[in-house]
mmCIF file of C-alpha atoms in Angstrom:
data_model
loop_
_atom_site.group_PDB
_atom_site.id
_atom_site.type_symbol
_atom_site.label_atom_id
_atom_site.label_comp_id
_atom_site.label_asym_id
_atom_site.label_seq_id
_atom_site.Cartn_x
_atom_site.Cartn_y
_atom_site.Cartn_z
ATOM 1 C CA MET A 541 22.857 -6.623 -7.609
ATOM 2 C CA ALA A 542 20.176 -3.936 -7.656
ATOM 3 C CA PHE A 543 17.615 -3.619 -5.186
ATOM 4 C CA ILE A 544 14.701 -4.566 -7.905
ATOM 5 C CA ASP A 545 16.643 -7.423 -9.220
ATOM 6 C CA ASP A 546 17.165 -8.842 -5.440
ATOM 7 C CA ILE A 547 13.217 -8.310 -4.925
ATOM 8 C CA LYS A 548 12.569 -10.002 -8.205
ATOM 9 C CA ALA A 549 14.747 -13.051 -7.065
ATOM 10 C CA LYS A 550 12.958 -13.028 -3.859
ATOM 11 C CA ALA A 551 9.396 -13.174 -5.848
ATOM 12 C CA LYS A 552 10.966 -15.901 -8.021
ATOM 13 C CA ALA A 553 11.952 -18.273 -5.226
ATOM 14 C CA ASP A 554 8.390 -18.514 -3.956
ATOM 15 C CA LYS A 555 5.617 -17.338 -6.624
ATOM 16 C CA LYS A 556 2.664 -16.213 -5.882
ATOM 17 C CA THR A 557 -0.856 -15.054 -7.570
ATOM 18 C CA ILE A 558 -1.143 -11.635 -8.321
ATOM 19 C CA VAL A 559 -4.235 -10.164 -10.346
ATOM 20 C CA LEU A 560 -3.970 -7.406 -12.928
ATOM 21 C CA PRO A 561 -7.400 -5.702 -13.251
ATOM 22 C CA GLU A 562 -6.499 -3.284 -15.924
ATOM 23 C CA SER A 563 -6.746 -4.933 -18.668
ATOM 24 C CA MET A 564 -8.288 -1.986 -21.013
ATOM 25 C CA ASP A 565 -4.735 -0.869 -21.108
ATOM 26 C CA LYS A 566 -1.473 -1.732 -23.387
ATOM 27 C CA ARG A 567 1.041 -1.383 -20.496
ATOM 28 C CA THR A 568 -0.636 -4.177 -18.032
ATOM 29 C CA PHE A 569 -0.167 -7.026 -21.561
ATOM 30 C CA GLU A 570 3.338 -5.499 -22.108
ATOM 31 C CA ALA A 571 4.104 -5.800 -18.107
ATOM 32 C CA ALA A 572 2.753 -9.296 -17.926
ATOM 33 C CA GLU A 573 4.678 -10.438 -21.050
ATOM 34 C CA LYS A 574 7.837 -9.533 -18.961
ATOM 35 C CA ILE A 575 6.495 -10.712 -15.948
ATOM 36 C CA LEU A 576 6.036 -14.429 -17.449
ATOM 37 C CA LYS A 577 8.880 -14.569 -18.947
ATOM 38 C CA GLU A 578 10.889 -13.513 -15.780
ATOM 39 C CA ASP A 579 8.929 -15.955 -13.904
ATOM 40 C CA ILE A 580 8.316 -13.357 -11.416
ATOM 41 C CA ALA A 581 4.553 -14.236 -10.261
ATOM 42 C CA ASN A 582 1.329 -16.176 -11.652
ATOM 43 C CA LEU A 583 -0.749 -13.535 -13.177
ATOM 44 C CA ILE A 584 -4.546 -13.423 -13.367
ATOM 45 C CA ILE A 585 -5.839 -10.577 -15.975
ATOM 46 C CA ILE A 586 -9.314 -9.867 -15.511
ATOM 47 C CA GLY A 587 -10.980 -8.970 -18.498
ATOM 48 C CA THR A 588 -13.252 -9.389 -21.270
ATOM 49 C CA PRO A 589 -12.525 -11.365 -24.742
ATOM 50 C CA GLU A 590 -12.994 -7.690 -26.562
ATOM 51 C CA GLU A 591 -10.985 -6.351 -23.987
ATOM 52 C CA ILE A 592 -7.883 -8.981 -24.101
ATOM 53 C CA ALA A 593 -8.345 -9.167 -27.818
ATOM 54 C CA LYS A 594 -8.076 -5.326 -28.245
ATOM 55 C CA TYR A 595 -5.357 -4.323 -25.986
ATOM 56 C CA GLY A 596 -2.951 -7.386 -25.417
ATOM 57 C CA GLU A 597 -2.567 -7.546 -29.178
ATOM 58 C CA GLY A 598 0.990 -8.257 -30.069
ATOM 59 C CA PHE A 599 2.015 -9.405 -26.530
ATOM 60 C CA ASP A 600 2.584 -13.186 -25.371
ATOM 61 C CA ILE A 601 0.744 -13.671 -22.065
ATOM 62 C CA THR A 602 0.788 -17.496 -22.697
ATOM 63 C CA GLY A 603 0.567 -18.994 -18.995
ATOM 64 C CA ALA A 604 -1.566 -16.104 -17.594
ATOM 65 C CA THR A 605 -5.083 -16.845 -16.343
ATOM 66 C CA ILE A 606 -7.760 -15.097 -18.008
ATOM 67 C CA VAL A 607 -11.209 -14.525 -15.992
ATOM 68 C CA ASP A 608 -13.860 -12.773 -18.086
ATOM 69 C CA PRO A 609 -15.958 -11.315 -15.370
ATOM 70 C CA PHE A 610 -19.196 -11.709 -17.012
ATOM 71 C CA ASN A 611 -18.807 -15.603 -17.527
ATOM 72 C CA ASP A 612 -16.403 -16.465 -14.692
ATOM 73 C CA PRO A 613 -17.931 -19.962 -13.288
ATOM 74 C CA ASN A 614 -16.564 -18.528 -9.790
ATOM 75 C CA LYS A 615 -18.289 -15.007 -10.455
ATOM 76 C CA GLN A 616 -21.430 -16.369 -7.908
ATOM 77 C CA LYS A 617 -18.767 -17.368 -5.403
ATOM 78 C CA TYR A 618 -17.391 -13.869 -5.353
ATOM 79 C CA LEU A 619 -20.690 -12.474 -5.339
ATOM 80 C CA ASP A 620 -21.679 -13.953 -2.351
ATOM 81 C CA LYS A 621 -18.672 -13.318 -0.760
ATOM 82 C CA PHE A 622 -19.190 -9.310 -1.425
ATOM 83 C CA ILE A 623 -22.877 -9.218 0.126
ATOM 84 C CA GLU A 624 -21.236 -11.212 2.979
ATOM 85 C CA LEU A 625 -19.053 -8.259 3.668
ATOM 86 C CA ARG A 626 -21.227 -5.391 2.350
ATOM 87 C CA GLY A 627 -24.630 -6.253 2.093
ATOM 88 C CA VAL A 628 -27.239 -4.479 3.662
ATOM 89 C CA GLU A 629 -27.998 -6.849 6.634
ATOM 90 C CA THR A 630 -24.486 -7.559 7.445
ATOM 91 C CA MET A 631 -23.696 -3.273 7.514
ATOM 92 C CA ALA A 632 -26.958 -3.133 10.081
ATOM 93 C CA ALA A 633 -25.711 -6.009 12.161
ATOM 94 C CA ALA A 634 -22.096 -4.168 12.506
ATOM 95 C CA ALA A 635 -23.745 -0.859 13.227
ATOM 96 C CA LYS A 636 -26.025 -2.269 15.603
ATOM 97 C CA ALA A 637 -23.285 -4.086 17.728
ATOM 98 C CA LYS A 638 -20.723 -1.250 17.468
ATOM 99 C CA ALA A 639 -23.675 1.602 18.712
ATOM 100 C CA GLU A 640 -24.292 -0.866 21.844
ATOM 101 C CA LYS A 641 -20.731 -1.765 22.639
ATOM 102 C CA LYS A 642 -20.669 2.538 22.879
ATOM 103 C CA GLY A 643 -23.829 2.527 24.699
ATOM 104 C CA LEU A 644 -26.160 4.440 22.486
ATOM 105 C CA SER A 645 -29.690 5.292 23.161
ATOM 106 C CA ALA A 646 -32.342 3.413 21.009
ATOM 107 C CA GLU A 647 -32.832 6.456 18.864
ATOM 108 C CA GLU A 648 -29.210 6.454 18.316
ATOM 109 C CA THR A 649 -28.647 3.076 17.384
ATOM 110 C CA GLU A 650 -31.799 2.849 15.108
ATOM 111 C CA ALA A 651 -30.259 5.851 13.727
ATOM 112 C CA ALA A 652 -26.951 4.286 13.152
ATOM 113 C CA VAL A 653 -28.126 1.088 11.709
ATOM 114 C CA GLU A 654 -30.416 3.228 9.206
ATOM 115 C CA ALA A 655 -27.266 4.915 8.179
ATOM 116 C CA ALA A 656 -25.195 1.844 7.675
ATOM 117 C CA LYS A 657 -28.061 0.238 5.632
ATOM 118 C CA LYS A 658 -27.836 3.126 3.319
ATOM 119 C CA LYS A 659 -24.060 2.273 3.091
ATOM 120 C CA GLY A 660 -24.949 -1.616 2.492
ATOM 121 C CA ILE A 661 -25.121 -2.741 -1.127
ATOM 122 C CA THR A 662 -28.078 -5.116 -2.754
ATOM 123 C CA ALA A 663 -26.918 -8.184 -4.700
ATOM 124 C CA GLU A 664 -27.785 -6.263 -8.086
ATOM 125 C CA LYS A 665 -25.593 -3.587 -7.031
ATOM 126 C CA ALA A 666 -22.814 -5.859 -6.176
ATOM 127 C CA GLN A 667 -22.822 -7.481 -9.561
ATOM 128 C CA GLN A 668 -22.763 -3.806 -11.230
ATOM 129 C CA MET A 669 -19.644 -2.718 -9.221
ATOM 130 C CA MET A 670 -17.890 -6.123 -10.013
ATOM 131 C CA GLU A 671 -18.610 -5.843 -13.757
ATOM 132 C CA SER A 672 -17.903 -2.267 -13.981
ATOM 133 C CA ASP A 673 -14.939 -1.853 -11.593
ATOM 134 C CA TYR A 674 -12.618 -5.000 -12.051
ATOM 135 C CA MET A 675 -10.781 -4.053 -9.149
ATOM 136 C CA TYR A 676 -13.673 -5.044 -6.617
ATOM 137 C CA TYR A 677 -13.460 -8.624 -8.695
ATOM 138 C CA ALA A 678 -9.638 -8.719 -7.800
ATOM 139 C CA CYS A 679 -9.997 -7.461 -4.238
ATOM 140 C CA LEU A 680 -12.722 -10.555 -3.923
ATOM 141 C CA MET A 681 -10.854 -12.927 -5.761
ATOM 142 C CA CYS A 682 -7.983 -12.403 -2.852
ATOM 143 C CA LYS A 683 -10.214 -12.279 -0.128
ATOM 144 C CA CYS A 684 -11.194 -16.150 -1.396
ATOM 145 C CA GLY A 685 -8.118 -16.833 -1.589
ATOM 146 C CA ASP A 686 -7.759 -17.588 -5.548
ATOM 147 C CA ALA A 687 -5.270 -14.839 -5.372
ATOM 148 C CA ASP A 688 -2.780 -13.456 -2.983
ATOM 149 C CA GLY A 689 -2.357 -9.869 -4.016
ATOM 150 C CA ALA A 690 -3.399 -7.150 -6.717
ATOM 151 C CA VAL A 691 -1.746 -4.392 -8.792
ATOM 152 C CA SER A 692 -3.670 -1.504 -10.123
ATOM 153 C CA GLY A 693 -3.673 2.204 -11.005
ATOM 154 C CA ALA A 694 -2.179 2.590 -14.130
ATOM 155 C CA CYS A 695 -5.271 4.049 -15.746
ATOM 156 C CA HIS A 696 -7.329 4.186 -12.403
ATOM 157 C CA SER A 697 -6.606 6.833 -9.448
ATOM 158 C CA THR A 698 -5.208 5.854 -6.395
ATOM 159 C CA GLY A 699 -8.662 5.914 -4.612
ATOM 160 C CA ASN A 700 -10.258 3.678 -7.050
ATOM 161 C CA THR A 701 -7.514 1.151 -6.052
ATOM 162 C CA ILE A 702 -7.626 1.696 -2.402
ATOM 163 C CA ARG A 703 -11.316 1.997 -1.861
ATOM 164 C CA PRO A 704 -12.115 -1.458 -2.741
ATOM 165 C CA ALA A 705 -9.245 -2.850 -0.826
ATOM 166 C CA LEU A 706 -10.422 -1.029 2.329
ATOM 167 C CA GLN A 707 -14.363 -2.039 1.846
ATOM 168 C CA LEU A 708 -13.327 -5.948 1.138
ATOM 169 C CA LEU A 709 -9.777 -6.524 2.553
ATOM 170 C CA LYS A 710 -9.816 -4.422 5.333
ATOM 171 C CA THR A 711 -6.387 -3.365 7.434
ATOM 172 C CA LYS A 712 -4.395 -5.793 9.284
ATOM 173 C CA LYS A 713 -5.440 -6.367 12.996
ATOM 174 C CA GLY A 714 -4.409 -3.666 15.148
ATOM 175 C CA ILE A 715 -3.686 -1.517 12.202
ATOM 176 C CA SER A 716 -6.116 1.619 11.963
ATOM 177 C CA SER A 717 -5.131 2.846 8.435
ATOM 178 C CA VAL A 718 -3.345 2.239 5.260
ATOM 179 C CA SER A 719 -0.399 4.521 4.274
ATOM 180 C CA GLY A 720 2.261 4.683 1.338
ATOM 181 C CA PHE A 721 5.938 4.332 0.934
ATOM 182 C CA PHE A 722 8.570 4.760 -1.675
ATOM 183 C CA LEU A 723 11.538 2.472 -1.179
ATOM 184 C CA MET A 724 14.440 4.776 -2.372
ATOM 185 C CA GLU A 725 17.559 3.543 -4.040
ATOM 186 C CA VAL A 726 20.144 6.387 -3.975
ATOM 187 C CA PRO A 727 23.344 5.965 -5.901
ATOM 188 C CA ASN A 728 26.727 5.875 -4.544
ATOM 189 C CA CYS A 729 25.205 6.791 -0.929
ATOM 190 C CA GLU A 730 26.710 5.517 2.168
ATOM 191 C CA LEU A 731 23.532 7.002 4.252
ATOM 192 C CA GLY A 732 20.681 5.110 5.204
ATOM 193 C CA GLU A 733 21.581 1.070 4.472
ATOM 194 C CA ASN A 734 24.030 2.163 1.722
ATOM 195 C CA GLY A 735 21.710 4.377 -0.126
ATOM 196 C CA LEU A 736 18.543 2.441 0.812
ATOM 197 C CA PHE A 737 15.687 3.896 2.405
ATOM 198 C CA ILE A 738 11.724 3.961 3.199
ATOM 199 C CA PHE A 739 10.277 7.651 2.770
ATOM 200 C CA ALA A 740 6.404 7.204 4.437
ATOM 201 C CA ASP A 741 3.633 8.425 3.781
ATOM 202 C CA CYS A 742 4.016 9.671 0.518
ATOM 203 C CA ALA A 743 1.425 8.413 -1.223
ATOM 204 C CA VAL A 744 -2.528 8.114 1.177
ATOM 205 C CA ASN A 745 -2.961 10.008 4.055
ATOM 206 C CA THR A 746 -3.377 13.340 4.410
ATOM 207 C CA ASP A 747 -4.188 13.926 8.306
ATOM 208 C CA PHE A 748 -1.568 13.104 10.205
ATOM 209 C CA THR A 749 -2.242 12.664 14.116
ATOM 210 C CA SER A 750 0.172 11.535 16.876
ATOM 211 C CA PRO A 751 -1.007 7.927 17.016
ATOM 212 C CA LEU A 752 -1.038 7.558 12.851
ATOM 213 C CA LEU A 753 2.966 8.588 12.808
ATOM 214 C CA ALA A 754 3.290 6.329 15.353
ATOM 215 C CA GLU A 755 1.662 4.062 13.697
ATOM 216 C CA ILE A 756 2.967 4.626 10.398
ATOM 217 C CA ALA A 757 6.549 4.235 12.127
ATOM 218 C CA LYS A 758 5.977 0.742 13.047
ATOM 219 C CA VAL A 759 4.480 -0.627 9.607
ATOM 220 C CA SER A 760 7.107 1.587 7.726
ATOM 221 C CA ALA A 761 10.063 -0.561 10.272
ATOM 222 C CA ASP A 762 8.520 -3.842 9.615
ATOM 223 C CA SER A 763 8.341 -3.283 5.628
ATOM 224 C CA PHE A 764 12.043 -2.054 5.569
ATOM 225 C CA GLU A 765 13.040 -4.985 7.369
ATOM 226 C CA GLN A 766 10.811 -7.233 4.996
ATOM 227 C CA PHE A 767 12.390 -5.656 1.954
ATOM 228 C CA VAL A 768 16.001 -4.916 2.843
ATOM 229 C CA GLY A 769 16.392 -7.489 5.094
ATOM 230 C CA LYS A 770 18.440 -5.123 7.664
ATOM 231 C CA PRO A 771 17.228 -3.674 11.197
ATOM 232 C CA ALA A 772 14.782 -0.688 10.746
ATOM 233 C CA LYS A 773 16.048 2.656 12.401
ATOM 234 C CA VAL A 774 13.266 5.056 12.112
ATOM 235 C CA ALA A 775 13.717 9.029 12.226
ATOM 236 C CA MET A 776 10.628 11.088 12.892
ATOM 237 C CA LEU A 777 11.169 14.013 10.893
ATOM 238 C CA SER A 778 10.572 17.595 11.577
ATOM 239 C CA TYR A 779 12.022 20.977 11.195
ATOM 240 C CA SER A 780 13.197 20.624 14.965
ATOM 241 C CA THR A 781 15.319 18.373 16.684
ATOM 242 C CA MET A 782 14.883 17.118 20.158
ATOM 243 C CA GLY A 783 12.969 20.570 21.536
ATOM 244 C CA SER A 784 14.757 23.231 18.974
ATOM 245 C CA ALA A 785 11.499 24.614 18.076
ATOM 246 C CA LYS A 786 8.201 25.023 19.688
ATOM 247 C CA HIS A 787 5.109 24.784 17.898
ATOM 248 C CA ASP A 788 2.022 22.510 17.645
ATOM 249 C CA ASP A 789 3.392 20.890 14.690
ATOM 250 C CA VAL A 790 6.709 19.845 16.421
ATOM 251 C CA THR A 791 4.563 18.624 19.407
ATOM 252 C CA LYS A 792 2.787 16.449 17.406
ATOM 253 C CA VAL A 793 5.843 14.515 16.250
ATOM 254 C CA SER A 794 7.481 14.327 19.532
ATOM 255 C CA GLU A 795 4.260 12.839 20.587
ATOM 256 C CA ALA A 796 4.202 10.166 18.242
ATOM 257 C CA VAL A 797 7.728 9.053 19.207
ATOM 258 C CA LYS A 798 6.653 8.848 23.087
ATOM 259 C CA ILE A 799 3.585 6.888 21.429
ATOM 260 C CA ALA A 800 5.785 4.536 19.292
ATOM 261 C CA HIS A 801 8.231 3.938 22.347
ATOM 262 C CA GLU A 802 4.927 2.814 24.753
ATOM 263 C CA LYS A 803 3.094 1.103 21.782
ATOM 264 C CA TYR A 804 6.054 -0.877 20.174
ATOM 265 C CA PRO A 805 8.987 -1.339 22.843
ATOM 266 C CA GLU A 806 10.680 -3.294 20.245
ATOM 267 C CA LEU A 807 10.990 -0.307 17.645
ATOM 268 C CA GLU A 808 14.184 1.793 17.396
ATOM 269 C CA VAL A 809 12.806 4.849 16.656
ATOM 270 C CA ASP A 810 13.193 8.625 17.661
ATOM 271 C CA GLY A 811 12.874 12.073 16.920
ATOM 272 C CA GLU A 812 11.889 14.834 16.381
ATOM 273 C CA LEU A 813 14.692 14.806 13.972
ATOM 274 C CA GLN A 814 15.475 17.282 11.735
ATOM 275 C CA LEU A 815 16.597 15.487 8.124
ATOM 276 C CA ASP A 816 20.401 16.389 8.527
ATOM 277 C CA ALA A 817 20.200 15.229 12.291
ATOM 278 C CA ALA A 818 18.875 11.912 11.037
ATOM 279 C CA LEU A 819 20.961 11.025 8.457
ATOM 280 C CA VAL A 820 24.557 12.601 9.384
ATOM 281 C CA SER A 821 26.501 10.956 11.723
ATOM 282 C CA THR A 822 28.002 14.247 12.848
ATOM 283 C CA VAL A 823 25.216 16.434 12.772
ATOM 284 C CA GLY A 824 23.241 13.293 14.939
ATOM 285 C CA GLU A 825 26.078 13.484 17.480
ATOM 286 C CA LEU A 826 26.164 16.924 17.931
ATOM 287 C CA LYS A 827 22.228 17.521 17.694
ATOM 288 C CA ALA A 828 20.831 14.328 19.406
ATOM 289 C CA PRO A 829 23.743 13.059 21.571
ATOM 290 C CA GLY A 830 23.028 9.680 22.717
ATOM 291 C CA SER A 831 20.640 8.648 20.205
ATOM 292 C CA LYS A 832 21.077 5.286 18.423
ATOM 293 C CA VAL A 833 18.841 6.776 15.321
ATOM 294 C CA ALA A 834 20.427 10.049 14.603
ATOM 295 C CA GLY A 835 23.013 10.019 12.101
ATOM 296 C CA HIS A 836 22.022 6.456 11.226
ATOM 297 C CA ALA A 837 18.292 6.456 9.988
ATOM 298 C CA ASN A 838 17.057 4.626 7.311
ATOM 299 C CA THR A 839 13.572 4.677 7.401
ATOM 300 C CA LEU A 840 12.103 8.451 7.401
ATOM 301 C CA VAL A 841 8.615 8.936 8.372
ATOM 302 C CA PHE A 842 7.442 12.539 7.314
ATOM 303 C CA PRO A 843 5.365 14.787 9.333
ATOM 304 C CA SER A 844 2.781 15.567 6.472
ATOM 305 C CA LEU A 845 1.832 14.032 3.128
ATOM 306 C CA GLU A 846 3.021 17.246 1.467
ATOM 307 C CA ALA A 847 6.336 17.331 3.171
ATOM 308 C CA GLY A 848 6.820 13.217 2.159
ATOM 309 C CA ASN A 849 5.676 13.488 -1.689
ATOM 310 C CA ILE A 850 7.639 16.656 -1.941
ATOM 311 C CA GLY A 851 10.793 14.608 -0.566
ATOM 312 C CA TYR A 852 10.899 11.672 -2.201
ATOM 313 C CA LYS A 853 10.355 13.552 -5.494
ATOM 314 C CA LEU A 854 13.292 15.709 -4.686
ATOM 315 C CA VAL A 855 15.498 12.784 -3.885
ATOM 316 C CA GLN A 856 14.276 10.896 -6.862
ATOM 317 C CA ARG A 857 14.948 14.026 -9.620
ATOM 318 C CA LEU A 858 17.886 15.699 -7.804
ATOM 319 C CA ALA A 859 19.967 12.678 -6.424
ATOM 320 C CA LYS A 860 18.823 10.123 -9.679
ATOM 321 C CA ALA A 861 17.601 7.877 -7.278
ATOM 322 C CA GLU A 862 15.186 5.005 -7.987
ATOM 323 C CA ALA A 863 11.932 5.336 -6.340
ATOM 324 C CA TYR A 864 9.998 1.955 -5.878
ATOM 325 C CA GLY A 865 6.371 2.605 -5.377
ATOM 326 C CA PRO A 866 4.146 3.632 -3.741
ATOM 327 C CA VAL A 867 3.962 0.365 -2.080
ATOM 328 C CA LEU A 868 0.798 0.186 0.467
ATOM 329 C CA GLN A 869 1.039 -1.089 3.635
ATOM 330 C CA GLY A 870 -1.713 -1.775 6.387
ATOM 331 C CA LEU A 871 -3.937 -4.013 4.209
ATOM 332 C CA SER A 872 -4.754 -7.405 5.378
ATOM 333 C CA MET A 873 -3.218 -8.525 2.034
ATOM 334 C CA PRO A 874 -1.234 -6.679 -0.392
ATOM 335 C CA VAL A 875 -2.777 -4.198 -2.961
ATOM 336 C CA ASN A 876 -0.373 -1.833 -4.718
ATOM 337 C CA ASP A 877 -1.057 1.342 -6.420
ATOM 338 C CA LEU A 878 0.486 2.764 -9.986
ATOM 339 C CA SER A 879 1.406 5.994 -11.158
ATOM 340 C CA ARG A 880 -0.670 6.777 -13.906
ATOM 341 C CA GLY A 881 2.255 7.875 -15.802
ATOM 342 C CA CYS A 882 4.073 4.512 -15.155
ATOM 343 C CA TYR A 883 6.088 2.357 -17.572
ATOM 344 C CA ALA A 884 5.517 -1.041 -17.926
ATOM 345 C CA ASP A 885 8.758 -1.710 -16.493
ATOM 346 C CA ASP A 886 7.318 0.082 -13.081
ATOM 347 C CA ILE A 887 4.533 -2.562 -13.620
ATOM 348 C CA VAL A 888 6.713 -5.178 -13.324
ATOM 349 C CA GLY A 889 8.560 -3.744 -10.122
ATOM 350 C CA THR A 890 5.386 -3.657 -8.226
ATOM 351 C CA VAL A 891 4.274 -6.822 -9.114
ATOM 352 C CA ALA A 892 7.741 -8.256 -7.468
ATOM 353 C CA LEU A 893 7.155 -6.036 -4.662
ATOM 354 C CA THR A 894 3.631 -7.373 -4.437
ATOM 355 C CA ALA A 895 4.704 -10.631 -4.305
ATOM 356 C CA VAL A 896 7.394 -10.575 -1.690
ATOM 357 C CA GLN A 897 4.767 -8.738 0.643
ATOM 358 C CA ALA A 898 2.069 -11.811 0.212
ATOM 359 C CA GLN A 899 5.081 -13.966 1.087
ATOM 360 C CA ALA A 900 5.315 -12.522 4.517
ATOM 361 C CA GLN A 901 1.364 -12.820 4.957
ATOM 362 C CA ALA A 902 1.184 -16.183 3.831
#
């Protein structure tokens, strides 16, 4: 069974409700028809009657719940929640508490509060955002318990997908940042977990620090075990193996390994490792003797976004691998981003992945 078929089977076994906010794209409806036919998830599609009629024409979405953001009876509930989370007074109070905790002066505290007020929103602004950007509406549905996750990005940027999620859903407790991974399925490959790997971060962060790399190692290991069902072995990648080169970029990775060992003692992680030392047992034994990860890694943490993004695309194109993602990790509820060049089947797969993430957070 292919990996995505296994994920779909898991999604079917405990169906979750996933929101699709991009009713202005035909691919949403093509995917919705397939999702409902395969019984992968319950669906909510956000859109006006005009949008549904125009872009959904010819597709059978019987069984999906259609929510009109202008005439939804639950709209006031979502609006109230938006103000509770991001209103002017809420933002000011949070800024004041943070300033007092830091021991700032009265003048500094006042400045922080005034700056926070400018970031807060009024009820009028909140309503305008909900009506003009359906991703805000989708996240509020999740926050209020009316949905389990959301998938967007077919016709919106990654920022448009992640920003509402960060503002309204926020990160998991103890997690400082959202990161993105691809689950790679490499055909005819015995490396990793019989050709299955997680590559992270390939999609979100641009400024990698040692603490962030350690955190990405932890959440990526959790994601691997959740989706693949096997123990994660995390390699922190570099162009150096165990001090073979000296540079600040190498030190950043080796420090990340130390932090990961201290903060997540249960995590099987090692580095810094070159790619061949991470994956090939003979090379791992030679370059990192005694390492439990070297030569056996299935979860690869790249030292920069450019390395991760280039790496997954090389494997996808040259090894003809399936690349599922980017899947976001670290949020309090699952929200996932699509490529703007995606096909309907990509949306189907991402909904299945999101549903399985939701099962773990239920």
